[in-house]
Short mmCIF file of C-alpha atoms in Angstrom, two decimals:
data_model
loop_
_atom_site.label_atom_id
_atom_site.label_comp_id
_atom_site.label_asym_id
_atom_site.label_seq_id
_atom_site.Cartn_x
_atom_site.Cartn_y
_atom_site.Cartn_z
CA MET A 1 119.20 89.69 99.97
CA SER A 2 119.43 91.51 96.57
CA THR A 3 122.95 92.56 95.24
CA LYS A 4 123.36 96.23 95.03
CA VAL A 5 125.02 97.73 91.88
CA VAL A 6 126.05 101.13 91.16
CA ILE A 7 126.61 102.48 87.56
CA GLY A 8 129.18 105.20 86.59
CA MET A 9 128.31 106.23 83.18
CA ALA A 10 127.02 109.44 81.34
CA ASN A 11 126.00 107.63 78.20
CA GLU A 12 122.14 107.21 78.64
CA ASN A 13 122.04 104.51 75.84
CA LEU A 14 124.57 102.42 77.49
CA VAL A 15 123.05 102.82 80.85
CA SER A 16 119.71 101.51 79.29
CA ASP A 17 121.53 98.42 77.79
CA LEU A 18 123.20 97.69 81.10
CA ARG A 19 119.86 97.92 82.99
CA SER A 20 118.34 95.57 80.42
CA LEU A 21 121.19 92.97 81.12
CA LEU A 22 121.07 93.30 84.84
CA ASP A 23 117.40 92.63 84.80
CA GLU A 24 117.96 89.32 83.46
CA LEU A 25 120.36 88.28 86.38
CA PRO A 26 118.70 86.95 89.70
CA ASP A 27 118.50 89.31 92.79
CA VAL A 28 120.46 92.19 91.11
CA GLU A 29 119.33 95.64 91.70
CA VAL A 30 120.56 98.90 90.32
CA SER A 31 120.85 101.28 93.30
CA ALA A 32 122.10 104.42 91.55
CA VAL A 33 123.63 105.80 88.29
CA ALA A 34 126.34 108.43 88.38
CA ALA A 35 126.98 110.97 85.60
CA ASP A 36 130.56 112.10 86.85
CA THR A 37 133.21 110.45 89.13
CA GLY A 38 132.57 112.90 92.06
CA ARG A 39 128.89 111.70 92.22
CA LEU A 40 130.12 108.01 91.71
CA ALA A 41 132.38 108.25 94.82
CA GLU A 42 129.59 109.81 96.82
CA TYR A 43 127.11 106.82 95.86
CA VAL A 44 129.75 104.17 96.60
CA THR A 45 130.45 105.74 99.88
CA ARG A 46 126.86 105.95 100.96
CA LEU A 47 125.44 102.77 99.46
CA GLU A 48 128.31 100.35 99.85
CA PRO A 49 127.53 98.45 96.66
CA ASP A 50 128.56 94.85 95.80
CA LEU A 51 129.54 95.77 92.13
CA VAL A 52 130.40 99.06 90.39
CA LEU A 53 130.10 99.26 86.63
CA LEU A 54 132.46 102.25 85.52
CA HIS A 55 132.75 103.53 82.11
CA ASP A 56 136.37 104.35 81.15
CA GLU A 57 135.24 107.74 79.67
CA LEU A 58 133.43 109.02 82.72
CA GLY A 59 135.04 112.18 83.83
CA PRO A 60 136.42 114.38 84.93
CA GLU A 61 138.94 112.10 86.78
CA PRO A 62 140.64 109.40 84.86
CA ALA A 63 139.05 105.90 85.24
CA THR A 64 142.16 104.19 86.57
CA ALA A 65 142.58 106.77 89.34
CA VAL A 66 138.92 106.34 90.41
CA ILE A 67 139.24 102.54 90.36
CA ARG A 68 142.47 102.53 92.55
CA ASP A 69 140.74 105.09 95.04
CA LEU A 70 137.50 102.97 95.36
CA THR A 71 139.42 99.81 95.75
CA ILE A 72 141.43 101.39 98.73
CA ARG A 73 138.31 102.81 100.47
CA HIS A 74 135.68 100.01 99.70
CA PRO A 75 137.81 96.72 99.39
CA ALA A 76 134.67 94.48 99.15
CA SER A 77 133.17 96.33 96.25
CA ALA A 78 133.94 94.67 93.13
CA ILE A 79 134.73 97.11 90.03
CA ILE A 80 134.23 96.13 86.28
CA GLN A 81 135.38 98.65 83.68
CA VAL A 82 133.21 99.17 80.66
CA SER A 83 135.27 100.11 77.41
CA PRO A 84 134.55 100.27 73.76
CA GLU A 85 137.19 97.49 73.32
CA ARG A 86 138.90 94.88 75.45
CA SER A 87 142.32 94.93 74.30
CA SER A 88 145.20 93.59 76.13
CA SER A 89 146.55 96.85 77.22
CA THR A 90 143.07 98.00 78.52
CA VAL A 91 142.59 94.84 80.51
CA ILE A 92 146.03 95.25 82.02
CA ARG A 93 145.58 98.81 82.98
CA ALA A 94 142.16 98.05 84.67
CA LEU A 95 143.46 95.01 86.52
CA GLU A 96 146.47 96.75 87.77
CA ALA A 97 144.24 99.74 89.14
CA GLY A 98 142.16 96.88 91.01
CA ALA A 99 139.25 96.20 88.72
CA ARG A 100 137.89 92.77 88.60
CA GLY A 101 137.67 92.58 84.83
CA VAL A 102 136.63 94.56 81.70
CA VAL A 103 133.48 94.23 79.42
CA ALA A 104 133.25 95.65 75.97
CA PHE A 105 130.16 97.09 74.25
CA PRO A 106 128.22 96.17 72.37
CA PHE A 107 127.52 93.78 75.09
CA ALA A 108 127.09 89.97 74.57
CA PHE A 109 124.90 88.60 77.48
CA GLU A 110 127.04 85.42 78.13
CA ASP A 111 130.19 87.31 78.22
CA PHE A 112 128.67 90.05 80.62
CA SER A 113 126.85 87.73 82.88
CA SER A 114 129.90 85.59 83.40
CA ARG A 115 132.16 88.43 84.44
CA VAL A 116 129.46 89.94 86.63
CA GLN A 117 128.86 86.70 88.51
CA ASP A 118 132.67 86.20 89.04
CA ALA A 119 133.01 89.83 90.23
CA LEU A 120 130.05 89.12 92.74
CA ASP A 121 131.50 85.87 94.00
CA TRP A 122 134.68 87.78 94.74
CA SER A 123 132.75 90.63 96.46
CA ARG A 124 130.91 87.94 98.87
CA GLN A 125 134.28 86.33 99.70
CA MET A 126 135.79 89.68 100.60
CA HIS A 127 132.79 90.66 102.85
CA SER A 128 132.99 87.39 104.76
CA ILE A 129 136.79 87.93 105.23
CA LEU A 130 136.33 91.43 106.45
CA GLU A 131 133.42 90.55 108.65
CA GLY A 132 135.41 87.83 110.20
CA ALA A 133 138.45 89.86 110.71
CA ALA A 134 136.33 92.62 112.46
CA ALA A 135 134.67 90.31 114.75
CA ALA A 136 137.80 88.74 115.78
CA ALA A 137 139.31 92.03 116.42
CA GLN A 138 136.33 93.32 118.53
CA ARG A 139 136.44 90.19 120.71
CA GLU A 140 140.02 91.14 121.72
CA ARG A 141 139.13 94.60 122.80
CA GLY A 142 136.64 96.53 124.98
CA THR A 143 133.31 95.43 125.92
CA VAL A 144 130.17 97.27 124.33
CA LEU A 145 127.17 97.23 126.35
CA THR A 146 124.06 98.82 124.63
CA PHE A 147 120.98 100.20 126.54
CA VAL A 148 117.68 100.59 124.54
CA GLY A 149 114.24 101.60 125.69
CA ALA A 150 110.90 99.73 125.21
CA LYS A 151 109.66 103.36 124.50
CA GLY A 152 110.71 106.93 125.29
CA GLY A 153 110.73 108.03 129.07
CA VAL A 154 111.63 104.64 130.63
CA GLY A 155 114.88 105.81 131.94
CA VAL A 156 117.47 104.56 129.62
CA THR A 157 119.78 107.55 129.93
CA THR A 158 119.55 107.33 133.75
CA MET A 159 120.45 103.70 133.85
CA ALA A 160 123.42 104.00 131.40
CA LEU A 161 125.02 106.97 133.20
CA HIS A 162 124.55 105.82 136.77
CA LEU A 163 125.97 102.25 135.92
CA ALA A 164 128.75 103.78 134.19
CA ILE A 165 129.72 106.13 137.01
CA ASP A 166 129.17 103.13 139.55
CA HIS A 167 131.46 100.93 137.47
CA HIS A 168 134.20 103.54 137.14
CA ALA A 169 134.02 104.34 140.94
CA ASN A 170 134.42 100.78 141.94
CA HIS A 171 137.15 100.08 139.13
CA PRO A 172 139.04 103.47 138.77
CA ARG A 173 141.68 102.03 136.45
CA SER A 174 138.92 101.04 134.00
CA ARG A 175 138.33 103.46 131.18
CA VAL A 176 134.58 103.89 130.59
CA CYS A 177 132.90 105.76 127.67
CA VAL A 178 129.24 106.67 127.24
CA VAL A 179 128.07 107.38 123.74
CA ASP A 180 124.75 109.17 123.33
CA LEU A 181 123.08 107.47 120.25
CA ASP A 182 119.71 108.87 120.94
CA ILE A 183 120.38 111.09 118.03
CA GLU A 184 117.33 113.23 117.92
CA LYS A 185 116.81 114.09 121.58
CA GLY A 186 119.80 112.95 123.47
CA ASP A 187 119.99 113.89 127.29
CA VAL A 188 123.43 112.83 128.27
CA SER A 189 124.78 116.38 127.92
CA ALA A 190 121.80 117.80 129.94
CA LEU A 191 122.10 115.15 132.74
CA LEU A 192 126.03 115.77 133.13
CA ASP A 193 126.19 119.52 132.20
CA VAL A 194 128.61 119.30 129.57
CA ARG A 195 129.03 120.89 126.27
CA GLN A 196 130.92 119.96 123.16
CA SER A 197 132.04 121.27 119.66
CA VAL A 198 132.28 117.92 118.27
CA SER A 199 129.47 115.19 118.24
CA VAL A 200 129.05 111.48 116.98
CA ALA A 201 127.58 113.12 113.82
CA ASP A 202 130.82 115.09 113.18
CA LEU A 203 132.81 111.86 113.43
CA ALA A 204 130.33 109.97 111.21
CA LYS A 205 130.63 112.41 108.44
CA VAL A 206 134.36 111.59 107.93
CA TYR A 207 134.26 107.82 109.24
CA HIS A 208 136.33 106.86 106.13
CA ASP A 209 139.36 108.92 107.39
CA LEU A 210 138.95 108.26 111.08
CA SER A 211 141.93 107.90 113.39
CA ALA A 212 142.31 107.04 117.10
CA THR A 213 143.46 110.67 117.74
CA THR A 214 140.37 112.06 115.87
CA VAL A 215 138.07 110.13 118.16
CA SER A 216 139.88 110.83 121.41
CA ASP A 217 139.53 114.55 120.50
CA ALA A 218 135.94 114.17 120.18
CA VAL A 219 135.37 112.33 123.46
CA ILE A 220 134.88 114.44 126.66
CA GLU A 221 136.15 113.49 130.17
CA HIS A 222 133.60 114.19 132.81
CA GLU A 223 134.65 115.05 136.27
CA SER A 224 133.29 111.71 137.52
CA GLY A 225 135.98 110.12 135.54
CA ILE A 226 133.79 108.49 132.73
CA HIS A 227 134.15 109.83 129.11
CA VAL A 228 131.41 110.92 126.91
CA LEU A 229 130.63 111.14 123.23
CA LEU A 230 127.61 113.22 122.72
CA ALA A 231 124.74 113.48 120.26
CA PRO A 232 124.54 116.38 117.77
CA ILE A 233 122.78 119.52 118.77
CA ASP A 234 121.31 119.96 115.31
CA VAL A 235 118.73 117.14 114.44
CA ARG A 236 119.39 117.48 110.81
CA GLN A 237 122.82 116.15 111.36
CA SER A 238 121.24 112.71 112.45
CA GLU A 239 121.25 111.56 108.86
CA ALA A 240 125.04 111.25 108.87
CA VAL A 241 125.04 108.66 111.77
CA THR A 242 124.76 105.61 109.50
CA PRO A 243 125.37 102.02 110.57
CA GLU A 244 128.64 101.97 108.51
CA ALA A 245 129.89 105.07 110.40
CA LEU A 246 129.02 103.62 113.73
CA ARG A 247 130.96 100.48 113.09
CA ALA A 248 134.12 102.52 112.39
CA ILE A 249 133.62 104.67 115.48
CA VAL A 250 132.90 101.74 117.88
CA ALA A 251 135.86 99.88 116.51
CA LEU A 252 138.17 102.82 117.51
CA LEU A 253 136.46 103.27 120.81
CA ARG A 254 137.10 99.54 121.60
CA ARG A 255 140.79 100.22 121.25
CA ASP A 256 140.79 102.74 123.94
CA PHE A 257 138.12 101.97 126.42
CA ASP A 258 137.61 98.81 128.53
CA LEU A 259 133.75 99.54 128.61
CA ILE A 260 131.61 101.41 125.99
CA ILE A 261 127.96 101.86 127.13
CA LEU A 262 125.77 103.02 124.07
CA ASP A 263 122.67 104.92 124.81
CA ALA A 264 120.59 103.94 121.99
CA GLY A 265 117.28 105.72 123.10
CA GLY A 266 113.77 104.38 122.97
CA TYR A 267 112.90 104.61 119.21
CA VAL A 268 113.66 102.11 116.39
CA SER A 269 116.19 103.76 114.09
CA PRO A 270 119.20 102.64 111.88
CA ALA A 271 121.48 103.95 114.63
CA GLN A 272 119.60 101.98 117.31
CA GLY A 273 119.85 98.70 115.15
CA ALA A 274 123.46 99.18 114.42
CA ALA A 275 124.06 99.88 118.17
CA ILE A 276 122.36 96.51 119.18
CA GLU A 277 124.15 94.64 116.29
CA LEU A 278 127.56 95.95 117.56
CA SER A 279 127.17 95.14 121.18
CA ASP A 280 128.40 92.33 123.35
CA ASP A 281 125.35 92.66 125.43
CA THR A 282 121.91 94.64 125.12
CA VAL A 283 119.77 95.72 128.03
CA VAL A 284 116.15 96.67 127.28
CA VAL A 285 114.81 98.91 129.88
CA THR A 286 111.06 98.69 130.48
CA THR A 287 108.52 99.78 133.04
CA PRO A 288 105.90 97.41 134.53
CA ASP A 289 102.74 98.60 132.61
CA VAL A 290 100.66 97.14 129.67
CA LEU A 291 101.49 99.91 127.28
CA THR A 292 105.29 99.89 127.74
CA LEU A 293 105.45 96.04 127.54
CA ARG A 294 103.34 96.06 124.40
CA ALA A 295 105.96 98.59 122.83
CA MET A 296 108.71 96.33 124.07
CA ARG A 297 107.22 93.41 122.05
CA LYS A 298 107.03 95.51 119.01
CA ARG A 299 110.56 96.71 119.29
CA ILE A 300 111.93 93.01 119.83
CA LEU A 301 110.03 91.82 116.82
CA ALA A 302 111.27 94.66 114.73
CA TRP A 303 114.83 93.78 115.69
CA GLU A 304 114.25 90.10 114.94
CA ALA A 305 112.70 90.97 111.49
CA LEU A 306 115.75 93.26 110.67
CA GLY A 307 118.01 90.40 111.84
CA VAL A 308 119.58 92.57 114.46
CA ARG A 309 119.35 90.33 117.42
CA HIS A 310 117.04 87.50 118.86
CA GLU A 311 114.87 87.96 121.68
CA ALA A 312 116.77 85.32 123.90
CA GLU A 313 119.98 87.16 123.50
CA LEU A 314 118.64 90.29 125.22
CA ARG A 315 118.57 91.27 128.75
CA VAL A 316 115.53 93.12 130.22
CA LEU A 317 115.85 95.57 133.20
CA VAL A 318 112.42 96.59 134.76
CA ASN A 319 112.67 100.20 135.88
CA LYS A 320 110.19 102.43 137.92
CA VAL A 321 108.59 99.65 139.91
CA ASP A 322 105.70 101.08 142.07
CA ARG A 323 104.58 98.64 144.86
CA SER A 324 101.10 100.01 144.53
CA SER A 325 100.69 99.32 140.82
CA ILE A 326 98.07 96.69 139.75
CA PHE A 327 100.66 95.27 137.21
CA PRO A 328 103.29 93.22 139.26
CA ALA A 329 106.90 93.51 138.06
CA ASP A 330 107.32 89.68 138.73
CA ALA A 331 104.93 89.13 135.57
CA VAL A 332 107.48 90.62 133.10
CA PRO A 333 109.45 87.28 132.88
CA LYS A 334 106.23 85.57 131.66
CA LEU A 335 105.89 87.85 128.83
CA THR A 336 109.30 87.44 127.31
CA THR A 337 112.05 84.89 126.55
CA ALA A 338 114.74 87.35 127.21
CA ALA A 339 116.63 87.21 130.41
CA VAL A 340 114.84 89.61 133.00
CA LEU A 341 117.39 90.81 135.66
CA GLY A 342 116.35 89.97 139.22
CA SER A 343 117.25 93.41 140.46
CA HIS A 344 114.17 95.68 139.87
CA ILE A 345 114.59 99.42 139.91
CA PRO A 346 111.94 101.13 142.37
CA LEU A 347 110.08 104.34 141.39
CA LEU A 348 112.46 106.76 143.34
CA THR A 349 111.58 110.14 141.97
CA ARG A 350 112.67 112.11 145.11
CA VAL A 351 115.95 110.12 145.38
CA LEU A 352 116.97 110.98 141.66
CA GLU A 353 115.54 114.52 141.83
CA PRO A 354 118.86 115.84 143.08
CA ALA A 355 120.92 114.28 140.18
CA VAL A 356 118.60 116.14 137.73
CA ASN A 357 118.30 119.37 139.35
CA GLU A 358 122.22 119.64 139.89
CA ARG A 359 122.98 117.86 136.61
CA ASP A 360 125.14 115.59 138.34
CA PRO A 361 124.48 111.87 139.04
CA GLN A 362 126.80 111.72 141.87
CA ALA A 363 124.50 114.11 143.79
CA VAL A 364 122.43 111.00 144.66
CA ALA A 365 123.21 110.64 148.24
CA ASP A 366 121.17 107.49 149.06
CA THR A 367 123.57 104.59 149.55
CA ASN A 368 120.74 102.13 148.81
CA TRP A 369 120.48 103.33 145.23
CA TRP A 370 124.35 102.74 144.51
CA LYS A 371 124.03 99.33 146.18
CA LEU A 372 121.22 98.67 143.75
CA MET A 373 123.37 99.96 140.79
CA ALA A 374 126.21 97.40 142.06
CA ARG A 375 123.62 94.47 142.05
CA VAL A 376 122.63 95.37 138.43
CA ARG A 377 126.20 95.42 137.52
CA THR A 378 126.87 92.14 138.98
CA GLU A 379 123.79 90.45 137.22
CA LEU A 380 125.05 91.84 133.91
CA ALA A 381 128.52 90.42 134.44
CA THR A 382 127.35 86.91 135.52
CA ILE A 383 123.97 85.99 133.97
CA GLY A 384 124.54 84.57 130.61
CA ALA A 385 128.03 86.02 130.16
CA GLN A 386 129.78 85.25 126.85
CA PRO A 387 133.01 83.29 127.71
CA THR A 388 134.76 84.79 124.53
CA ALA A 389 134.70 88.32 125.75
CA ARG A 390 137.95 89.42 127.18
CA ARG A 391 136.71 92.26 129.19
CA ALA A 392 133.32 91.92 130.85
CA ILE A 393 131.62 94.30 133.16
CA ALA A 394 133.42 93.63 136.53
CA PRO A 395 131.32 92.01 139.22
CA LEU A 396 130.87 93.49 142.58
CA SER A 397 133.08 91.13 144.42
CA ASP A 398 136.67 92.20 145.21
CA PRO A 399 136.39 95.70 143.88
CA GLU A 400 139.47 97.76 143.11
CA PRO A 401 140.13 100.39 145.80
CA ALA A 402 138.73 103.85 144.74
CA GLU A 403 141.38 106.44 143.93
CA PRO A 404 141.98 109.22 146.57
CA GLY A 405 140.02 112.29 145.63
CA LYS A 406 137.43 110.68 143.68
CA ARG A 407 134.18 112.33 144.53
CA ARG A 408 131.40 109.94 145.58
CA ARG A 409 128.75 111.55 147.85
CA PHE A 410 126.76 109.38 149.99
CA SER A 411 124.67 109.74 153.34
CA LEU A 412 123.53 107.29 155.88
CA ARG A 413 119.87 108.49 155.48
CA ARG A 414 117.54 105.58 155.53
CA SER A 415 114.52 105.15 153.47
CA LYS A 416 111.23 106.40 154.86
CA GLU A 417 109.07 104.57 152.56
CA ALA A 418 109.05 101.22 154.26
CA GLY A 419 105.40 100.48 155.54
CA ALA A 420 103.84 103.33 153.73
CA ILE A 421 101.98 100.89 151.30
CA THR A 422 100.45 98.99 154.35
CA LEU A 423 98.92 102.32 155.63
CA GLU A 424 97.65 103.36 152.41
CA ASN A 425 95.90 99.98 151.97
CA VAL A 426 94.25 100.32 155.39
CA ALA A 427 92.47 103.66 154.15
CA VAL A 428 91.80 102.53 150.48
CA ILE A 429 90.10 99.32 151.00
CA PRO A 430 87.06 100.70 153.07
CA MET A 431 86.81 103.47 150.47
CA ALA A 432 86.94 101.08 147.48
CA LEU A 433 84.18 98.90 149.11
CA GLY A 434 82.03 102.10 149.80
CA ILE A 435 82.47 103.18 146.11
CA ALA A 436 81.60 99.74 144.99
CA VAL A 437 78.15 99.61 147.03
CA VAL A 438 77.17 103.07 145.88
CA MET A 439 77.65 102.10 142.08
CA TRP A 440 75.78 98.85 142.58
CA GLN A 441 72.89 100.93 143.95
CA VAL A 442 72.90 103.32 141.07
CA ALA A 443 73.14 100.51 138.64
CA VAL A 444 70.05 98.68 140.30
CA LEU A 445 67.92 101.78 140.49
CA GLY A 446 68.71 102.74 137.00
CA LEU A 447 67.78 99.56 135.57
CA GLY A 448 64.52 99.42 137.54
CA ALA A 449 63.47 102.90 136.44
CA LEU A 450 64.08 101.81 132.77
CA TRP A 451 62.04 98.57 133.21
CA LEU A 452 59.31 100.55 135.16
CA GLY A 453 58.92 103.22 132.42
CA GLN A 454 58.48 100.27 129.75
CA ALA A 455 55.99 98.36 132.05
CA SER A 456 53.92 101.58 132.74
CA THR A 457 53.49 102.21 129.00
CA GLU A 458 52.26 98.66 128.26
CA ALA A 459 49.86 98.67 131.28
CA THR A 460 48.26 101.94 130.50
CA ARG A 461 47.77 100.97 126.79
CA SER A 462 46.27 97.71 127.91
CA TYR A 463 44.01 99.20 130.57
CA ALA A 464 42.73 101.80 127.84
CA ILE A 465 41.82 99.09 125.52
CA SER A 466 40.28 96.51 127.91
CA GLY A 467 39.62 98.22 131.23
CA ASN A 468 40.83 94.88 132.91
CA ILE A 469 43.39 95.41 135.61
CA THR A 470 44.51 91.71 135.15
CA GLN A 471 45.27 92.07 131.50
CA ALA A 472 47.14 95.28 132.18
CA THR A 473 49.25 93.52 134.89
CA GLN A 474 50.10 90.69 132.43
CA ALA A 475 51.03 93.15 129.82
CA ALA A 476 53.27 95.02 132.28
CA ARG A 477 55.08 91.91 133.47
CA SER A 478 55.75 90.77 129.82
CA THR A 479 58.15 93.60 129.40
CA ILE A 480 60.30 92.90 132.49
CA PRO A 481 62.97 90.09 132.87
CA GLU A 482 61.59 87.12 134.94
CA PRO A 483 63.59 87.65 138.24
CA PHE A 484 61.84 91.16 138.48
CA SER A 485 58.41 90.47 136.93
CA SER A 486 56.97 88.94 139.98
CA GLY A 487 57.32 92.25 141.76
CA VAL A 488 55.18 94.12 139.40
CA ALA A 489 51.73 95.41 140.66
CA VAL A 490 49.18 97.36 138.70
CA SER A 491 46.22 99.31 140.19
CA GLY A 492 43.85 101.57 138.37
CA GLY A 493 40.86 104.01 139.01
CA SER A 494 39.66 107.50 138.28
CA GLY A 495 41.34 107.60 134.82
CA THR A 496 44.80 106.68 135.93
CA VAL A 497 46.93 103.58 136.21
CA ARG A 498 49.69 103.12 138.72
CA VAL A 499 52.47 100.55 138.28
CA THR A 500 54.62 99.69 141.13
CA LEU A 501 57.85 97.54 140.94
CA HIS A 502 59.17 95.90 143.99
CA LEU A 503 62.91 95.27 143.85
CA PRO A 504 64.31 92.17 145.37
CA PRO A 505 65.57 92.46 149.01
CA GLY A 506 69.12 93.27 149.49
CA MET A 507 69.72 94.82 145.99
CA SER A 508 68.55 98.33 146.65
CA LEU A 509 68.13 100.56 149.61
CA LEU A 510 64.57 101.42 148.17
CA PRO A 511 61.97 98.53 148.48
CA SER A 512 60.01 99.83 145.45
CA ILE A 513 59.62 102.42 142.83
CA SER A 514 56.24 103.57 141.20
CA SER A 515 54.93 105.37 138.21
CA THR A 516 51.38 106.77 137.49
CA HIS A 517 50.02 107.25 133.89
CA THR A 518 46.75 108.89 132.82
CA VAL A 519 44.53 106.75 130.67
CA VAL A 520 43.31 108.39 127.57
CA GLN A 521 39.69 107.46 126.69
CA GLU A 522 38.86 107.04 123.06
CA PRO A 523 35.73 109.13 122.11
CA SER A 524 32.68 106.98 121.25
#
């Protein structure tokens, strides 16, 4: 991976000299050049460079103040001050502000490369320390579970919301938060009928100054007991949701919630990649059909290429399973090395329709649906669970008693779909056989008519030249494949030639087809 460098300098000649020197160093790339301190702070915030080269005459703010501010906000970015001289007082002021050194111009390559290399080594060590501390802190806090889709429309949001509500209903003292990271077209607000003035994009814009109070104010508590952080209404705000911002937001959510479910949608994006990278577990929702499974393979290969997560570390949840489908859900484990959950979600459009119409997942009254959600939760908590995670999704066994007054609407209505597929097959099989017989007859007659036309043309031409029926018969048979050529008969008289093709028995309802052509006599 190349090293990112940001230059803060208004002097174009010096910028050109610095670029020439940096080009001589391996794996070093100049990401941006800022002509003032305000633009420099913006570039460093957005790009998170490994090295910043700052001219001490860059205005309007003093160089020492800029160094001090950038060091506090970006502790892993090494800063080198560029000055016309490297006196003791200049070096002391730069080091006190937080710079890693001072280089003077005109530049000497040996001195410049040595100081840049020392600064980059320091930056790498700081990155390692900070990442290790962040990882250790995350292991001590709430669990992050990310749901992603093999493609759009496979039911990611439905699975995320219903599992979150079911988990909270069985563990009412557990704090659960659902974050809608399907930035461009998130549906969490529509399925829960909630509105908000602050979204995840608004938090991302100020992620450097985030606090637990700021995040808490942006999170909405739904009547079901779960909390939600919604996607922005304006798609133009999606650019603000960067991986760096998501790391800060999720880190603060881990402090306040036991379970954070990230709905990362079905489209590969920087936000989706960051969500998968930050999660303790990732569930890929797919449907059992060729196109969706092909899309899932492409998604997984993209995540592996980006270094986000390996295929074996993923879970796969098969949704919308139709028993009448040609593609069996049991074939999915043969197509991936990821752990496929044994609980498959059937296609239950009518069962889930009340939840969509009433914009309330608790409107699902079928107890079998919630039992299925509980089984999925149990599998997610037990199959391949990480022993280092302090809080995992609680298994179904020994659930906590639900709090009084918690709304959970169920009915004892039993499913009426059992046995329907058997009755359908009884009617479909004879119909399919009948269609196959008709298609076979059409194919045989079509080929016979085609061959008959060719044979008639050749027989007529031969008879017109020779006047011999035997030669005409041989000419006709030579144009037809062997299995059918023996059934060709040619007769002539009164200026016409009649060719008859006898079809093999059992292959067609018609025993034979015929064609008559007029023989054109050449004038003598």
